[in-house]
């Protein structure tokens, strides 16, 4: 068989495309990627993926390697996360799938217990958006409880809202936006007294907090915790596509499955969302857990902890910035220090844009008005990984320089961004009875606000104005515009 294009040329093109990506290694991107800094670990993962490339993870009886690897990964996670043998689990494709399945399981058990009507999903407002998605997909009402200015959830406020219509309460270890460790023990105890399940979202913390200093119990050692998610593709250093969802009790976990014989094809028995699925990321995660073991994970976590402490101290010493709360785990949220005089304040989004000009990608997070009227300020997020330690001097210098360069520059207010737009456009955007946007109108607005300059899309160099726009416009409108934006980015050119 003749290929229509030379494989070497195809791979060369892929190489060019990859060269345009943000760097996945070296610590310059402080979100999305979790670089262990161990090239041999990446090689091992690649070899493991290759070894199972043709396998279909759909059927662990036909492809028995899947059953063995999944069992071993779950056992490793269960031991790490304080689970006794009653804890069972599944390997999923990522944090979102683990969270979706935790909610689906709880909803199905809530209905099976004879409840009817709309179930409630209760969580602090800082819970990951995957739970918004779960509530949306599975028809639950999302009940979000305000958190304090330090991002910490208030146990009493959560406990007060526990009631028979709550199918699941979720706490995070830690939360993504502020690295706050939610009050797991208090909430789980109160929930369990009322027979309500409690999920710990340890998607980001699950493989690193077991080694963090001085934490209270937050995992299966807490009796009322009924399920827990922990992503191997974050601080388990596996390539994307692998997470673990643990459930306390076989009967709880069985409610996670979708099984049917009511069609004229093969019996379908799916513990997770997908049917046919790759075994690649599972094999990579499995290989990495064997290679690193507890000790290796612990060493990498210790590096993250040292770098996090160093960066928290550094950022705390930069005039005009402050670290939000006390990060638990290798994540940092940075806000303006409003105690500083106006001329000395640093806007975290200008700071992130400036750091980007120095070659470091930080992640901008919008502010949020909570249901009690209090406002969580806009912040900039940093995820610290083992590779951070080797670049600490350069990173620190860039963070200090970026702050010096934007100190005193006021943050962009909603009025600033809306004022810069054509008045007719703003009037149209703010009109409460504007019809739903079709794709062409949404694109025209994106072009009108300067977010896209051509059909191909592409992100602007400065993200601060964009985030200000997110804050200024009503959420449904921004969400529609973002949908259009990303859809256009991947459309055929
Ligand atoms: C706490 C938490 N939960 C869930 C998720 C979703 O994980 P994923 O992006 O793997 O779907 C994340 C991702 O950052 C997270 O930090």
Coordinates of C-alpha atoms and ligand atoms in Angstrom, one line a residue:
X1 CA 0.0 0.0 0.0
X2 CA 1.3 3.4 -1.0
X3 CA 0.6 6.2 1.6
X4 CA -0.6 9.4 -0.1
X5 CA 1.9 11.3 1.9
X6 CA 5.4 10.4 3.3
X7 CA 5.1 9.5 7.0
X8 CA 8.2 11.5 7.7
X9 CA 6.6 14.6 6.1
X10 CA 3.5 14.0 8.1
X11 CA 5.5 13.9 11.3
X12 CA 7.5 16.9 10.3
X13 CA 4.3 18.8 9.9
X14 CA 3.2 17.6 13.3
X15 CA 6.5 18.8 14.7
X16 CA 5.9 22.2 13.3
X17 CA 2.4 22.3 14.8
X18 CA 3.8 21.2 18.2
X19 CA 6.5 23.8 18.0
X20 CA 3.8 26.5 18.0
X21 CA 2.2 25.0 21.2
X22 CA 2.9 26.5 24.6
X23 CA 5.8 24.6 26.0
X24 CA 4.7 21.5 27.9
X25 CA 8.0 21.1 29.6
X26 CA 10.4 23.3 31.4
X27 CA 8.0 25.0 33.9
X28 CA 7.1 28.1 31.9
X29 CA 3.4 27.3 31.7
X30 CA 2.0 27.4 35.3
X31 CA -1.3 25.6 34.6
X32 CA -2.5 22.7 32.4
X33 CA 0.7 20.7 32.5
X34 CA 2.4 18.8 35.3
X35 CA 6.0 18.3 34.5
X36 CA 7.8 15.9 36.8
X37 CA 11.1 17.0 35.2
X38 CA 12.0 13.3 34.7
X39 CA 12.5 12.6 31.0
X40 CA 12.8 8.9 31.7
X41 CA 9.3 8.9 33.2
X42 CA 7.9 10.5 30.0
X43 CA 9.7 7.8 27.9
X44 CA 8.3 5.1 30.1
X45 CA 4.8 6.5 29.7
X46 CA 5.2 6.7 25.9
X47 CA 6.4 3.1 25.7
X48 CA 3.4 2.0 27.8
X49 CA 1.0 3.8 25.5
X50 CA 2.6 2.2 22.5
X51 CA 2.4 -1.2 24.0
X52 CA -1.4 -1.0 24.3
X53 CA -2.1 1.1 21.3
X54 CA -4.5 -1.3 19.6
X55 CA -6.3 -2.4 22.8
X56 CA -9.9 -1.6 23.3
X57 CA -10.5 -0.7 27.0
X58 CA -14.2 -1.4 26.5
X59 CA -13.8 -5.1 27.4
X60 CA -11.5 -6.1 30.2
X61 CA -12.4 -9.8 29.7
X62 CA -11.1 -9.8 26.1
X63 CA -8.2 -7.4 26.9
X64 CA -7.2 -8.8 30.2
X65 CA -4.2 -6.4 30.6
X66 CA -6.8 -3.6 31.1
X67 CA -8.3 -5.5 34.1
X68 CA -5.0 -6.1 35.7
X69 CA -3.7 -2.5 35.2
X70 CA -6.9 -0.9 36.4
X71 CA -7.0 -3.1 39.5
X72 CA -3.4 -2.2 40.3
X73 CA -3.9 1.5 39.8
X74 CA -7.1 1.5 42.0
X75 CA -5.3 -0.5 44.7
X76 CA -2.4 2.0 44.7
X77 CA -4.7 5.0 44.9
X78 CA -6.8 3.4 47.6
X79 CA -3.8 2.7 49.8
X80 CA -2.5 6.2 49.2
X81 CA -5.9 7.8 50.0
X82 CA -6.6 6.0 53.2
X83 CA -9.1 3.5 51.8
X84 CA -9.8 0.1 53.4
X85 CA -10.7 -2.9 51.2
X86 CA -14.3 -1.8 51.1
X87 CA -13.2 1.1 48.8
X88 CA -13.4 0.1 45.1
X89 CA -12.9 2.2 42.1
X90 CA -12.6 2.9 38.4
X91 CA -10.1 4.5 36.1
X92 CA -11.7 7.3 34.1
X93 CA -10.4 9.6 31.3
X94 CA -10.0 12.6 33.6
X95 CA -11.2 14.8 36.4
X96 CA -14.3 15.9 34.7
X97 CA -15.4 12.3 34.0
X98 CA -14.7 11.3 37.6
X99 CA -16.7 14.2 38.9
X100 CA -19.6 13.5 36.5
X101 CA -19.7 9.9 37.5
X102 CA -19.7 10.7 41.2
X103 CA -22.7 12.9 40.7
X104 CA -24.5 10.5 38.4
X105 CA -24.0 7.7 41.0
X106 CA -25.3 9.8 43.8
X107 CA -28.3 10.9 41.8
X108 CA -29.2 7.4 40.8
X109 CA -28.9 6.2 44.4
X110 CA -31.0 9.1 45.6
X111 CA -33.8 8.1 43.2
X112 CA -33.4 4.4 44.0
X113 CA -34.0 5.4 47.7
X114 CA -37.5 6.5 46.7
X115 CA -36.8 10.2 46.4
X116 CA -38.5 12.2 43.6
X117 CA -38.4 15.7 42.3
X118 CA -35.2 17.6 41.6
X119 CA -32.1 16.5 43.6
X120 CA -29.7 19.1 44.9
X121 CA -26.0 19.1 44.5
X122 CA -24.5 21.1 47.4
X123 CA -21.0 22.6 47.4
X124 CA -18.9 25.7 48.1
X125 CA -18.9 28.2 45.3
X126 CA -15.2 27.3 44.6
X127 CA -16.1 23.7 43.6
X128 CA -14.7 22.9 40.2
X129 CA -16.9 23.8 37.2
X130 CA -17.0 20.1 36.4
X131 CA -19.8 19.9 39.0
X132 CA -21.7 22.7 37.2
X133 CA -21.5 20.5 34.2
X134 CA -22.6 17.4 36.1
X135 CA -25.7 19.3 37.5
X136 CA -26.5 20.4 34.0
X137 CA -26.0 17.0 32.4
X138 CA -27.8 15.0 35.0
X139 CA -30.6 17.5 36.0
X140 CA -29.7 18.4 39.5
X141 CA -30.0 21.8 41.1
X142 CA -26.6 23.3 41.9
X143 CA -26.6 24.9 45.4
X144 CA -23.4 26.9 45.8
X145 CA -22.5 28.2 49.2
X146 CA -20.4 31.4 49.6
X147 CA -16.8 31.0 50.8
X148 CA -14.8 33.5 53.0
X149 CA -12.4 36.1 51.5
X150 CA -9.6 33.6 51.9
X151 CA -11.4 31.1 49.7
X152 CA -12.1 28.7 52.6
X153 CA -15.5 27.1 52.7
X154 CA -17.6 27.6 55.8
X155 CA -18.5 24.2 57.3
X156 CA -21.5 25.6 59.3
X157 CA -22.9 27.3 56.2
X158 CA -22.7 24.1 54.2
X159 CA -24.1 21.9 57.0
X160 CA -27.0 24.3 57.4
X161 CA -28.1 23.5 53.9
X162 CA -28.0 19.7 54.2
X163 CA -31.5 18.3 53.8
X164 CA -33.2 15.2 52.3
X165 CA -33.2 16.7 48.8
X166 CA -29.4 16.8 48.8
X167 CA -28.2 13.9 46.7
X168 CA -24.5 14.8 47.2
X169 CA -22.4 17.3 49.0
X170 CA -19.0 18.0 47.4
X171 CA -15.9 19.4 49.1
X172 CA -12.5 19.9 47.5
X173 CA -8.9 18.9 48.6
X174 CA -8.0 21.5 47.6
X175 CA -10.1 23.9 45.5
X176 CA -8.7 24.9 42.2
X177 CA -9.3 28.7 42.4
X178 CA -7.7 29.4 45.8
X179 CA -6.0 26.1 46.9
X180 CA -8.2 26.0 49.9
X181 CA -8.7 22.7 51.8
X182 CA -12.4 22.5 52.5
X183 CA -13.6 21.3 55.9
X184 CA -13.9 17.7 54.9
X185 CA -14.3 16.1 58.3
X186 CA -17.0 18.4 59.6
X187 CA -19.0 18.3 56.4
X188 CA -18.7 14.5 55.9
X189 CA -19.7 13.8 59.6
X190 CA -22.8 16.0 59.4
X191 CA -23.7 14.6 56.0
X192 CA -23.3 11.0 57.1
X193 CA -25.5 11.6 60.1
X194 CA -28.3 12.5 57.7
X195 CA -27.4 9.7 55.3
X196 CA -26.1 12.1 52.6
X197 CA -23.1 11.0 50.6
X198 CA -20.0 13.3 50.5
X199 CA -17.6 13.4 47.6
X200 CA -14.1 14.7 48.0
X201 CA -12.8 16.3 44.8
X202 CA -9.1 15.6 45.1
X203 CA -8.7 15.7 41.3
X204 CA -5.8 18.1 41.7
X205 CA -4.7 17.3 45.2
X206 CA -5.1 13.5 45.3
X207 CA -1.6 12.5 44.3
X208 CA 0.3 15.3 46.1
X209 CA -1.6 16.2 49.4
X210 CA -0.9 12.7 50.9
X211 CA 2.7 14.0 51.2
X212 CA 1.9 17.6 52.2
X213 CA 3.0 18.7 55.7
X214 CA 0.6 19.1 58.6
X215 CA -2.8 18.5 57.1
X216 CA -5.9 17.2 58.9
X217 CA -7.4 14.0 57.5
X218 CA -9.3 14.8 54.2
X219 CA -9.5 11.4 52.4
X220 CA -11.1 8.0 53.1
X221 CA -9.7 8.2 56.7
X222 CA -12.7 10.5 57.2
X223 CA -15.6 8.1 57.9
X224 CA -18.4 10.0 56.1
X225 CA -16.4 10.3 52.8
X226 CA -18.3 8.2 50.3
X227 CA -16.4 8.9 47.1
X228 CA -13.2 10.7 46.0
X229 CA -11.7 11.7 42.7
X230 CA -7.9 11.9 42.1
X231 CA -6.3 12.6 38.7
X232 CA -3.3 10.7 37.6
X233 CA -2.9 13.2 34.8
X234 CA -2.2 16.0 37.2
X235 CA 0.2 15.3 40.1
X236 CA 0.5 11.7 39.1
X237 CA 2.5 13.1 36.1
X238 CA 0.7 10.8 33.6
X239 CA -0.2 12.0 30.1
X240 CA -3.7 13.4 29.8
X241 CA -6.6 10.9 29.9
X242 CA -6.4 9.2 33.3
X243 CA -8.1 9.8 36.7
X244 CA -9.3 7.5 39.5
X245 CA -12.8 7.6 41.0
X246 CA -13.0 5.7 44.3
X247 CA -16.2 4.8 45.9
X248 CA -16.8 3.5 49.4
X249 CA -18.6 0.2 49.1
X250 CA -19.3 -2.1 46.2
X251 CA -23.0 -1.3 46.2
X252 CA -22.4 2.4 45.8
X253 CA -20.0 1.8 42.9
X254 CA -22.3 -0.6 41.1
X255 CA -24.8 2.3 40.7
X256 CA -22.1 4.1 38.7
X257 CA -22.4 1.4 35.9
X258 CA -24.5 1.6 32.8
X259 CA -25.4 -1.9 31.7
X260 CA -27.9 -3.0 29.1
X261 CA -28.9 -6.1 27.2
X262 CA -31.9 -4.4 25.5
X263 CA -30.6 -4.1 22.0
X264 CA -29.6 -6.7 19.4
X265 CA -25.9 -6.2 19.8
X266 CA -23.3 -7.2 22.4
X267 CA -24.3 -6.7 26.1
X268 CA -23.1 -3.2 27.1
X269 CA -21.4 -3.0 30.6
X270 CA -19.8 0.4 31.1
X271 CA -18.5 1.5 34.4
X272 CA -17.6 4.9 32.9
X273 CA -19.0 7.3 30.3
X274 CA -17.3 6.0 27.2
X275 CA -17.8 2.8 25.3
X276 CA -14.8 1.9 23.3
X277 CA -11.8 3.6 24.8
X278 CA -8.1 3.8 24.7
X279 CA -6.0 1.9 27.2
X280 CA -3.1 4.2 26.6
X281 CA -3.4 6.7 29.4
X282 CA -4.3 3.9 31.8
X283 CA -1.1 2.0 30.8
X284 CA 0.9 5.2 31.2
X285 CA -0.5 5.9 34.6
X286 CA 0.0 2.3 35.7
X287 CA 3.6 2.4 34.6
X288 CA 4.3 5.6 36.3
X289 CA 2.8 4.5 39.6
X290 CA 5.0 1.4 39.5
X291 CA 8.0 3.4 38.6
X292 CA 7.6 6.1 41.2
X293 CA 5.9 4.3 43.9
X294 CA 5.1 6.2 47.1
X295 CA 8.6 7.3 47.6
X296 CA 9.0 8.8 44.2
X297 CA 5.7 10.6 44.4
X298 CA 6.7 11.8 47.9
X299 CA 10.0 13.2 46.6
X300 CA 8.3 15.1 43.8
X301 CA 5.6 16.4 46.2
X302 CA 8.4 17.6 48.5
X303 CA 9.9 19.6 45.7
X304 CA 6.5 21.1 44.9
X305 CA 6.0 22.0 48.6
X306 CA 9.4 23.8 48.8
X307 CA 8.8 25.7 45.6
X308 CA 5.3 26.7 46.7
X309 CA 6.6 28.0 50.0
X310 CA 9.3 30.0 48.2
X311 CA 6.8 31.5 45.8
X312 CA 4.2 32.3 48.5
X313 CA 7.0 34.1 50.4
X314 CA 8.2 35.9 47.3
X315 CA 4.8 37.0 46.1
X316 CA 3.9 38.1 49.7
X317 CA 6.9 40.4 49.6
X318 CA 6.0 42.0 46.2
X319 CA 4.4 45.4 47.0
X320 CA 0.9 45.6 45.7
X321 CA 0.2 41.9 45.5
X322 CA -1.0 39.3 48.0
X323 CA -1.5 35.6 48.1
X324 CA -5.2 34.7 48.7
X325 CA -5.5 32.6 51.9
X326 CA -3.0 30.0 52.8
X327 CA -2.5 27.6 49.9
X328 CA -2.9 23.9 50.7
X329 CA -1.1 22.2 47.9
X330 CA 1.0 23.4 45.0
X331 CA -1.4 26.1 43.7
X332 CA -1.3 29.8 44.4
X333 CA -4.0 32.5 43.8
X334 CA -2.7 36.0 43.7
X335 CA -4.9 39.2 44.1
X336 CA -4.2 42.9 44.4
X337 CA -3.2 44.0 47.9
X338 CA -5.9 46.6 48.5
X339 CA -4.1 47.6 51.7
X340 CA -1.4 49.2 49.6
X341 CA -1.9 52.8 48.4
X342 CA -3.5 53.0 44.9
X343 CA -0.2 53.9 43.2
X344 CA 1.5 50.9 44.7
X345 CA -1.1 48.3 43.8
X346 CA -0.6 45.6 41.2
X347 CA -3.5 44.3 39.2
X348 CA -3.0 40.5 39.0
X349 CA -4.2 40.4 35.4
X350 CA -1.9 43.1 34.2
X351 CA 0.8 41.3 36.1
X352 CA 0.0 38.0 34.4
X353 CA 0.0 39.7 31.0
X354 CA 3.4 41.2 31.8
X355 CA 4.8 37.9 33.1
X356 CA 3.7 36.4 29.7
X357 CA 5.8 39.1 27.9
X358 CA 8.7 37.7 30.0
X359 CA 8.0 34.2 28.8
X360 CA 5.9 32.8 31.7
X361 CA 2.3 31.8 31.3
X362 CA 0.1 32.4 34.4
X363 CA -3.6 31.8 34.4
X364 CA -6.1 34.7 34.8
X365 CA -9.1 33.9 37.0
X366 CA -12.2 36.2 37.0
X367 CA -13.7 37.7 40.1
X368 CA -17.1 36.5 41.3
X369 CA -20.0 38.0 43.1
X370 CA -21.3 35.4 45.5
X371 CA -25.0 34.8 46.4
X372 CA -24.6 36.8 49.6
X373 CA -23.4 39.8 47.7
X374 CA -19.7 39.5 48.7
X375 CA -17.2 39.6 45.9
X376 CA -14.2 37.2 45.4
X377 CA -11.6 39.3 43.7
X378 CA -10.1 38.5 40.3
X379 CA -6.9 36.6 40.7
X380 CA -4.0 35.0 38.9
X381 CA -3.4 31.3 39.3
X382 CA -0.1 29.5 39.4
X383 CA 0.3 25.7 39.5
X384 CA 3.6 24.7 40.9
X385 CA 5.2 21.4 39.6
X386 CA 8.4 19.6 40.4
X387 CA 10.1 21.3 37.5
X388 CA 9.5 24.7 39.1
X389 CA 12.3 24.2 41.5
X390 CA 14.9 24.3 38.8
X391 CA 13.6 27.5 37.3
X392 CA 12.8 29.3 40.6
X393 CA 15.5 32.1 40.2
X394 CA 14.3 33.0 36.7
X395 CA 10.7 32.7 37.5
X396 CA 11.0 34.8 40.7
X397 CA 12.9 37.5 38.8
X398 CA 10.2 37.6 36.1
X399 CA 7.4 37.8 38.7
X400 CA 9.1 40.7 40.5
X401 CA 10.0 42.5 37.2
X402 CA 6.4 42.1 35.8
X403 CA 5.0 43.6 39.0
X404 CA 7.4 46.5 38.9
X405 CA 6.4 47.2 35.3
X406 CA 2.6 47.4 36.0
X407 CA 2.6 48.7 39.5
X408 CA 0.0 51.5 39.8
X409 CA -1.7 50.7 36.5
X410 CA -5.4 50.4 37.5
X411 CA -7.2 47.2 36.8
X412 CA -9.6 47.3 33.8
X413 CA -13.2 47.9 35.0
X414 CA -16.3 46.8 33.3
X415 CA -17.0 50.4 32.3
X416 CA -13.5 50.6 30.7
X417 CA -14.2 47.7 28.4
X418 CA -17.8 48.5 27.6
X419 CA -16.9 52.1 27.1
X420 CA -14.4 51.2 24.4
X421 CA -17.1 49.4 22.4
X422 CA -19.4 50.9 19.8
X423 CA -22.5 52.2 21.8
X424 CA -24.9 50.4 19.4
X425 CA -23.1 47.1 20.2
X426 CA -23.3 47.7 23.9
X427 CA -27.0 48.6 23.7
X428 CA -27.6 45.4 21.8
X429 CA -25.6 43.3 24.2
X430 CA -27.3 44.7 27.3
X431 CA -30.8 44.4 26.0
X432 CA -32.7 41.9 28.2
X433 CA -34.9 40.7 25.3
X434 CA -32.2 40.3 22.7
X435 CA -32.9 37.0 20.8
X436 CA -30.5 34.1 21.3
X437 CA -27.4 34.7 19.2
X438 CA -26.8 32.7 16.1
X439 CA -23.3 31.8 15.1
X440 CA -22.9 34.6 12.6
X441 CA -24.1 37.3 15.0
X442 CA -21.9 35.9 17.8
X443 CA -18.9 36.0 15.5
X444 CA -19.7 39.6 14.5
X445 CA -19.8 40.6 18.2
X446 CA -16.4 38.9 18.7
X447 CA -15.0 40.8 15.8
X448 CA -16.6 44.0 17.1
X449 CA -14.9 43.7 20.5
X450 CA -11.6 42.9 18.8
X451 CA -11.3 39.4 20.0
X452 CA -11.0 37.9 16.6
X453 CA -9.4 39.6 13.7
X454 CA -10.0 36.8 11.2
X455 CA -12.1 33.7 10.7
X456 CA -9.3 31.7 12.2
X457 CA -9.5 33.2 15.7
X458 CA -6.5 33.2 18.0
X459 CA -5.9 34.6 21.4
X460 CA -5.0 38.2 22.0
X461 CA -1.6 38.9 23.5
X462 CA -3.1 40.7 26.5
X463 CA -5.8 38.7 28.4
X464 CA -6.7 41.3 31.0
X465 CA -9.2 43.2 28.7
X466 CA -10.7 39.9 27.8
X467 CA -11.2 38.8 31.4
X468 CA -12.7 42.2 32.2
X469 CA -15.2 41.7 29.4
X470 CA -16.1 38.3 30.9
X471 CA -16.8 40.1 34.1
X472 CA -18.7 43.0 32.5
X473 CA -21.2 41.0 30.3
X474 CA -24.0 38.8 31.6
X475 CA -22.8 35.2 32.0
X476 CA -25.1 33.6 29.4
X477 CA -23.9 36.1 26.8
X478 CA -20.2 35.6 27.6
X479 CA -20.8 31.9 27.6
X480 CA -22.3 32.0 24.1
X481 CA -19.5 34.2 22.9
X482 CA -16.9 31.9 24.3
X483 CA -18.6 28.9 22.7
X484 CA -18.4 30.7 19.4
X485 CA -14.8 31.7 19.9
X486 CA -13.6 28.2 20.7
X487 CA -15.7 26.6 18.0
X488 CA -14.2 28.9 15.4
X489 CA -10.7 28.2 16.6
X490 CA -11.0 24.5 15.7
X491 CA -13.1 24.9 12.5
X492 CA -11.4 23.8 9.3
X493 CA -9.4 26.7 7.9
Ligands
LIG1 C1 -10.3 20.3 41.8 C2 -10.5 19.9 40.4 N1 -11.6 19.1 40.0 C3 -11.8 18.8 38.8 C4 -11.0 19.2 37.7 C5 -11.3 18.8 36.3 O1 -10.3 18.0 35.8 P1 -10.0 17.7 34.3 O2 -9.6 19.0 33.7 O3 -9.0 16.6 34.3 O4 -11.3 17.2 33.6 C6 -9.9 20.0 38.0 C7 -9.0 20.5 37.0 O5 -8.1 21.3 37.2 C8 -9.6 20.4 39.4 O6 -8.6 21.1 39.7

